PDB file of C-alpha atoms in Angstrom:
ATOM      1  CA  MET A   6     -27.706  28.813 -50.285  1.00  0.00           C
ATOM      2  CA  ARG A   7     -26.220  30.686 -47.581  1.00  0.00           C
ATOM      3  CA  ARG A   8     -22.698  31.925 -48.838  1.00  0.00           C
ATOM      4  CA  VAL A   9     -20.050  31.477 -46.073  1.00  0.00           C
ATOM      5  CA  GLN A  10     -17.247  33.884 -45.020  1.00  0.00           C
ATOM      6  CA  CYS A  11     -14.454  33.150 -42.172  1.00  0.00           C
ATOM      7  CA  ASN A  12     -12.066  36.195 -41.231  1.00  0.00           C
ATOM      8  CA  GLY A  13      -8.751  35.612 -39.493  1.00  0.00           C
ATOM      9  CA  ALA A  14      -5.942  38.050 -39.091  1.00  0.00           C
ATOM     10  CA  ARG A  15      -4.230  37.306 -42.564  1.00  0.00           C
ATOM     11  CA  LEU A  16      -6.481  34.696 -43.661  1.00  0.00           C
ATOM     12  CA  CYS A  17     -10.232  34.708 -45.226  1.00  0.00           C
ATOM     13  CA  LEU A  18     -12.329  31.843 -46.204  1.00  0.00           C
ATOM     14  CA  ARG A  19     -15.121  32.018 -48.501  1.00  0.00           C
ATOM     15  CA  ASP A  20     -17.432  29.738 -50.651  1.00  0.00           C
ATOM     16  CA  VAL A  21     -15.486  28.511 -53.969  1.00  0.00           C
ATOM     17  CA  THR A  22     -17.244  30.378 -57.204  1.00  0.00           C
ATOM     18  CA  GLU A  23     -16.483  29.338 -60.917  1.00  0.00           C
ATOM     19  CA  ALA A  24     -13.962  32.561 -60.897  1.00  0.00           C
ATOM     20  CA  ASP A  25     -11.616  30.820 -58.685  1.00  0.00           C
ATOM     21  CA  VAL A  26     -10.674  27.835 -61.072  1.00  0.00           C
ATOM     22  CA  ALA A  27      -7.606  29.729 -62.572  1.00  0.00           C
ATOM     23  CA  ALA A  28      -6.309  30.348 -58.887  1.00  0.00           C
ATOM     24  CA  LEU A  29      -7.360  26.875 -57.525  1.00  0.00           C
ATOM     25  CA  HIS A  30      -5.182  25.594 -60.447  1.00  0.00           C
ATOM     26  CA  ALA A  31      -2.150  27.252 -58.894  1.00  0.00           C
ATOM     27  CA  VAL A  32      -2.564  24.673 -55.839  1.00  0.00           C
ATOM     28  CA  TYR A  33      -4.016  21.682 -57.375  1.00  0.00           C
ATOM     29  CA  GLY A  34      -2.207  22.034 -60.711  1.00  0.00           C
ATOM     30  CA  ASP A  35       1.514  22.114 -59.007  1.00  0.00           C
ATOM     31  CA  PRO A  36       3.453  19.126 -58.767  1.00  0.00           C
ATOM     32  CA  ALA A  37       4.995  20.513 -55.752  1.00  0.00           C
ATOM     33  CA  ALA A  38       1.738  21.492 -53.609  1.00  0.00           C
ATOM     34  CA  THR A  39       0.029  18.207 -54.747  1.00  0.00           C
ATOM     35  CA  ARG A  40       3.226  15.878 -53.527  1.00  0.00           C
ATOM     36  CA  PHE A  41       1.226  14.757 -50.581  1.00  0.00           C
ATOM     37  CA  MET A  42      -2.293  14.510 -51.671  1.00  0.00           C
ATOM     38  CA  PRO A  43      -3.752  11.186 -52.879  1.00  0.00           C
ATOM     39  CA  PHE A  44      -3.472  12.493 -56.678  1.00  0.00           C
ATOM     40  CA  GLY A  45      -0.841  14.277 -58.813  1.00  0.00           C
ATOM     41  CA  ALA A  46      -1.269  17.675 -60.367  1.00  0.00           C
ATOM     42  CA  LEU A  47      -4.724  18.190 -62.018  1.00  0.00           C
ATOM     43  CA  THR A  48      -5.598  20.129 -65.319  1.00  0.00           C
ATOM     44  CA  PRO A  49      -7.816  22.964 -65.126  1.00  0.00           C
ATOM     45  CA  ASP A  50     -10.727  21.083 -66.284  1.00  0.00           C
ATOM     46  CA  GLN A  51     -10.100  18.705 -63.397  1.00  0.00           C
ATOM     47  CA  VAL A  52     -10.161  21.935 -61.097  1.00  0.00           C
ATOM     48  CA  GLY A  53     -13.285  22.960 -62.756  1.00  0.00           C
ATOM     49  CA  ALA A  54     -14.865  19.819 -62.509  1.00  0.00           C
ATOM     50  CA  LEU A  55     -14.067  20.104 -58.495  1.00  0.00           C
ATOM     51  CA  VAL A  56     -15.374  23.932 -58.252  1.00  0.00           C
ATOM     52  CA  LYS A  57     -18.662  22.191 -60.008  1.00  0.00           C
ATOM     53  CA  GLU A  58     -19.140  19.708 -57.262  1.00  0.00           C
ATOM     54  CA  ALA A  59     -18.533  21.922 -54.407  1.00  0.00           C
ATOM     55  CA  LEU A  60     -21.032  24.485 -55.964  1.00  0.00           C
ATOM     56  CA  GLU A  61     -23.931  21.781 -56.042  1.00  0.00           C
ATOM     57  CA  ALA A  62     -22.580  20.487 -52.687  1.00  0.00           C
ATOM     58  CA  ALA A  63     -23.107  23.866 -51.351  1.00  0.00           C
ATOM     59  CA  GLU A  64     -26.783  23.681 -52.493  1.00  0.00           C
ATOM     60  CA  GLU A  65     -27.745  20.266 -50.519  1.00  0.00           C
ATOM     61  CA  GLU A  66     -29.418  20.664 -47.220  1.00  0.00           C
ATOM     62  CA  PRO A  67     -28.142  19.698 -45.139  1.00  0.00           C
ATOM     63  CA  ARG A  68     -24.832  20.977 -45.916  1.00  0.00           C
ATOM     64  CA  ARG A  69     -22.298  18.581 -45.645  1.00  0.00           C
ATOM     65  CA  LEU A  70     -19.161  19.845 -47.900  1.00  0.00           C
ATOM     66  CA  TYR A  71     -18.001  23.425 -47.771  1.00  0.00           C
ATOM     67  CA  VAL A  72     -14.739  24.061 -50.298  1.00  0.00           C
ATOM     68  CA  PHE A  73     -13.389  27.400 -49.663  1.00  0.00           C
ATOM     69  CA  ALA A  74     -11.156  30.030 -51.619  1.00  0.00           C
ATOM     70  CA  VAL A  75      -8.147  30.826 -49.250  1.00  0.00           C
ATOM     71  CA  GLU A  76      -7.400  34.575 -49.604  1.00  0.00           C
ATOM     72  CA  ASP A  77      -4.832  36.619 -48.234  1.00  0.00           C
ATOM     73  CA  VAL A  78      -6.697  39.713 -46.580  1.00  0.00           C
ATOM     74  CA  ASP A  79      -3.548  41.638 -47.593  1.00  0.00           C
ATOM     75  CA  HIS A  80      -3.456  41.339 -50.990  1.00  0.00           C
ATOM     76  CA  HIS A  81      -6.968  39.821 -51.778  1.00  0.00           C
ATOM     77  CA  GLU A  82      -5.654  37.121 -53.823  1.00  0.00           C
ATOM     78  CA  VAL A  83      -6.667  33.366 -53.970  1.00  0.00           C
ATOM     79  CA  ILE A  84      -3.581  31.765 -52.441  1.00  0.00           C
ATOM     80  CA  GLY A  85      -4.905  28.080 -51.285  1.00  0.00           C
ATOM     81  CA  VAL A  86      -8.110  25.703 -51.034  1.00  0.00           C
ATOM     82  CA  ALA A  87      -9.706  24.226 -48.030  1.00  0.00           C
ATOM     83  CA  ARG A  88     -12.485  21.956 -47.292  1.00  0.00           C
ATOM     84  CA  LEU A  89     -14.648  20.896 -44.599  1.00  0.00           C
ATOM     85  CA  HIS A  90     -16.771  17.619 -44.868  1.00  0.00           C
ATOM     86  CA  ILE A  91     -19.216  16.580 -42.255  1.00  0.00           C
ATOM     87  CA  GLU A  92     -19.870  12.740 -42.159  1.00  0.00           C
ATOM     88  CA  ALA A  93     -23.279  12.028 -42.708  1.00  0.00           C
ATOM     89  CA  ASP A  94     -23.384   9.208 -40.282  1.00  0.00           C
ATOM     90  CA  LEU A  95     -21.454  11.150 -37.763  1.00  0.00           C
ATOM     91  CA  PRO A  96     -23.175  14.859 -37.978  1.00  0.00           C
ATOM     92  CA  HIS A  97     -21.084  15.976 -34.809  1.00  0.00           C
ATOM     93  CA  SER A  98     -17.559  15.227 -36.960  1.00  0.00           C
ATOM     94  CA  ALA A  99     -15.785  16.605 -39.827  1.00  0.00           C
ATOM     95  CA  GLU A 100     -12.878  16.084 -41.855  1.00  0.00           C
ATOM     96  CA  ILE A 101     -10.385  19.245 -43.155  1.00  0.00           C
ATOM     97  CA  GLY A 102      -8.028  19.253 -45.820  1.00  0.00           C
ATOM     98  CA  LEU A 103      -6.262  22.226 -47.409  1.00  0.00           C
ATOM     99  CA  GLY A 104      -3.438  23.013 -49.823  1.00  0.00           C
ATOM    100  CA  LEU A 105      -1.475  26.464 -50.467  1.00  0.00           C
ATOM    101  CA  ARG A 106       0.540  27.602 -53.138  1.00  0.00           C
ATOM    102  CA  PRO A 107       4.155  26.680 -52.484  1.00  0.00           C
ATOM    103  CA  ASP A 108       4.809  30.533 -52.356  1.00  0.00           C
ATOM    104  CA  GLN A 109       2.860  30.875 -49.297  1.00  0.00           C
ATOM    105  CA  TRP A 110       4.736  27.718 -47.530  1.00  0.00           C
ATOM    106  CA  GLY A 111       7.065  28.637 -44.670  1.00  0.00           C
ATOM    107  CA  ARG A 112       5.020  31.584 -43.170  1.00  0.00           C
ATOM    108  CA  GLY A 113       2.836  30.024 -40.998  1.00  0.00           C
ATOM    109  CA  MET A 114      -0.241  30.214 -43.222  1.00  0.00           C
ATOM    110  CA  GLY A 115      -0.896  26.390 -42.907  1.00  0.00           C
ATOM    111  CA  THR A 116      -1.496  27.049 -38.974  1.00  0.00           C
ATOM    112  CA  ASP A 117      -3.596  29.902 -39.677  1.00  0.00           C
ATOM    113  CA  LEU A 118      -5.718  27.740 -41.888  1.00  0.00           C
ATOM    114  CA  ILE A 119      -6.392  24.776 -39.770  1.00  0.00           C
ATOM    115  CA  ARG A 120      -7.296  27.319 -37.106  1.00  0.00           C
ATOM    116  CA  LEU A 121      -9.751  29.021 -38.915  1.00  0.00           C
ATOM    117  CA  LEU A 122     -11.443  25.922 -39.948  1.00  0.00           C
ATOM    118  CA  LEU A 123     -11.260  24.712 -36.340  1.00  0.00           C
ATOM    119  CA  SER A 124     -12.961  27.831 -35.401  1.00  0.00           C
ATOM    120  CA  PHE A 125     -15.425  27.782 -38.405  1.00  0.00           C
ATOM    121  CA  GLY A 126     -16.239  23.907 -37.246  1.00  0.00           C
ATOM    122  CA  PHE A 127     -16.939  24.472 -33.662  1.00  0.00           C
ATOM    123  CA  LYS A 128     -17.882  28.177 -33.488  1.00  0.00           C
ATOM    124  CA  GLN A 129     -20.491  28.144 -36.471  1.00  0.00           C
ATOM    125  CA  LEU A 130     -21.208  24.421 -37.166  1.00  0.00           C
ATOM    126  CA  GLY A 131     -21.636  23.314 -33.604  1.00  0.00           C
ATOM    127  CA  LEU A 132     -19.182  20.300 -34.153  1.00  0.00           C
ATOM    128  CA  HIS A 133     -17.980  18.288 -31.989  1.00  0.00           C
ATOM    129  CA  ARG A 134     -14.623  16.760 -33.390  1.00  0.00           C
ATOM    130  CA  VAL A 135     -12.822  17.921 -36.439  1.00  0.00           C
ATOM    131  CA  TRP A 136      -9.971  15.756 -37.732  1.00  0.00           C
ATOM    132  CA  GLY A 137      -7.366  15.750 -40.705  1.00  0.00           C
ATOM    133  CA  ALA A 138      -5.281  13.257 -42.263  1.00  0.00           C
ATOM    134  CA  ARG A 139      -1.762  13.746 -43.725  1.00  0.00           C
ATOM    135  CA  SER A 140       1.192  11.567 -45.184  1.00  0.00           C
ATOM    136  CA  PRO A 141       3.719  10.649 -42.747  1.00  0.00           C
ATOM    137  CA  ASP A 142       6.643  12.470 -44.729  1.00  0.00           C
ATOM    138  CA  ASN A 143       4.140  15.790 -44.646  1.00  0.00           C
ATOM    139  CA  LEU A 144       6.334  17.370 -41.443  1.00  0.00           C
ATOM    140  CA  PRO A 145       4.985  20.922 -42.250  1.00  0.00           C
ATOM    141  CA  ALA A 146       1.399  19.520 -41.862  1.00  0.00           C
ATOM    142  CA  GLN A 147       2.462  17.763 -38.935  1.00  0.00           C
ATOM    143  CA  LEU A 148       3.632  21.095 -37.544  1.00  0.00           C
ATOM    144  CA  ALA A 149       1.112  23.045 -38.329  1.00  0.00           C
ATOM    145  CA  MET A 150      -1.458  20.818 -36.924  1.00  0.00           C
ATOM    146  CA  LEU A 151       0.001  20.442 -33.593  1.00  0.00           C
ATOM    147  CA  THR A 152       0.957  24.281 -33.439  1.00  0.00           C
ATOM    148  CA  ALA A 153      -3.136  25.014 -34.344  1.00  0.00           C
ATOM    149  CA  GLY A 154      -4.058  22.913 -31.397  1.00  0.00           C
ATOM    150  CA  MET A 155      -4.755  19.213 -32.789  1.00  0.00           C
ATOM    151  CA  VAL A 156      -3.699  16.282 -31.428  1.00  0.00           C
ATOM    152  CA  GLU A 157      -2.052  13.353 -33.456  1.00  0.00           C
ATOM    153  CA  GLU A 158      -4.252   9.967 -32.825  1.00  0.00           C
ATOM    154  CA  GLY A 159      -1.983   7.648 -34.621  1.00  0.00           C
ATOM    155  CA  ARG A 160      -1.307   6.047 -38.193  1.00  0.00           C
ATOM    156  CA  ILE A 161      -3.955   4.217 -40.433  1.00  0.00           C
ATOM    157  CA  ARG A 162      -1.972   1.873 -42.734  1.00  0.00           C
ATOM    158  CA  HIS A 163      -2.515   1.793 -46.595  1.00  0.00           C
ATOM    159  CA  HIS A 164      -5.056   4.300 -46.027  1.00  0.00           C
ATOM    160  CA  LEU A 165      -4.953   5.930 -49.448  1.00  0.00           C
ATOM    161  CA  PRO A 166      -4.214   4.522 -52.812  1.00  0.00           C
ATOM    162  CA  THR A 167      -1.794   7.749 -55.027  1.00  0.00           C
ATOM    163  CA  PRO A 168      -0.220   7.449 -58.401  1.00  0.00           C
ATOM    164  CA  ASP A 169       2.732   6.354 -56.753  1.00  0.00           C
ATOM    165  CA  GLY A 170       1.084   3.176 -54.631  1.00  0.00           C
ATOM    166  CA  TRP A 171      -0.873   2.892 -50.962  1.00  0.00           C
ATOM    167  CA  ARG A 172       0.153   5.485 -48.379  1.00  0.00           C
ATOM    168  CA  ASP A 173      -0.219   5.645 -44.981  1.00  0.00           C
ATOM    169  CA  SER A 174      -2.023   8.384 -43.129  1.00  0.00           C
ATOM    170  CA  ILE A 175      -1.452  10.263 -39.529  1.00  0.00           C
ATOM    171  CA  VAL A 176      -4.421  11.256 -38.151  1.00  0.00           C
ATOM    172  CA  HIS A 177      -4.483  14.569 -35.977  1.00  0.00           C
ATOM    173  CA  SER A 178      -7.818  15.798 -34.233  1.00  0.00           C
ATOM    174  CA  ALA A 179      -9.381  18.210 -32.130  1.00  0.00           C
ATOM    175  CA  LEU A 180     -12.160  17.965 -30.342  1.00  0.00           C
ATOM    176  CA  GLU A 181     -14.834  21.266 -29.176  1.00  0.00           C
ATOM    177  CA  ASP A 182     -14.090  20.540 -25.245  1.00  0.00           C
ATOM    178  CA  GLU A 183     -10.158  20.879 -25.464  1.00  0.00           C
ATOM    179  CA  TRP A 184      -9.848  23.004 -28.386  1.00  0.00           C
ATOM    180  CA  THR A 185      -9.128  26.833 -27.355  1.00  0.00           C
ATOM    181  CA  ASP A 186      -9.420  29.535 -29.944  1.00  0.00           C
ATOM    182  CA  ARG A 187      -5.771  30.530 -30.016  1.00  0.00           C
TER     183      ARG A 187
END
C-alpha cells in the first residue's frame, strides 16, 4: 500500500492508523460534531471499526476509499477526519466528506480542508469531478464549500436516513477544468 500524505499551509492529510482511534472519536463521538451526519455519536469501538475498514480499503487495488486523519501542522495533533470515495462505476468522480472537532470551528479549517481534498483529487488522482453533500441546515459547510470553490448543484430530497428521520442533502461539486488551486 502506498501511504498518502497531502500537506497544506495549516493542515496535513494522512492515512488513518489504529493509533488515531481516540483522536477520531473526539469528532465521531461528539454529538455536536455529528449533528449533521447521517448517524449519531459513535462509541470508541465503532470508530475503531471504521478505522479497520479504512485500513482494509487502503490495501485494495484500485484504491477507491481514502480516509485521512486531519492534522494541525502547528501542533501536530489530529483535529478531524476526511474521506474521499471514488465511485466504482464512475472512476473519474469522487465524493468527499469531513468532520472537525468543535473547538476548531470558525477558524476557516473546513475551507482549508476542502481545498486540500480538491487538490488531492484533481492533482494526485486525476479526477474530473469531486462532489459533496451537506445538510440544508449546515450553513458553515455551505460557506466552506462555496469559499473553497465548489458550486451548489441542488437538493436531493430524502437522501439520507438519520436518527431523526429522513434528511435532504444539498450537493456541491467542483470540476477539474473549472477548479483553480487557491
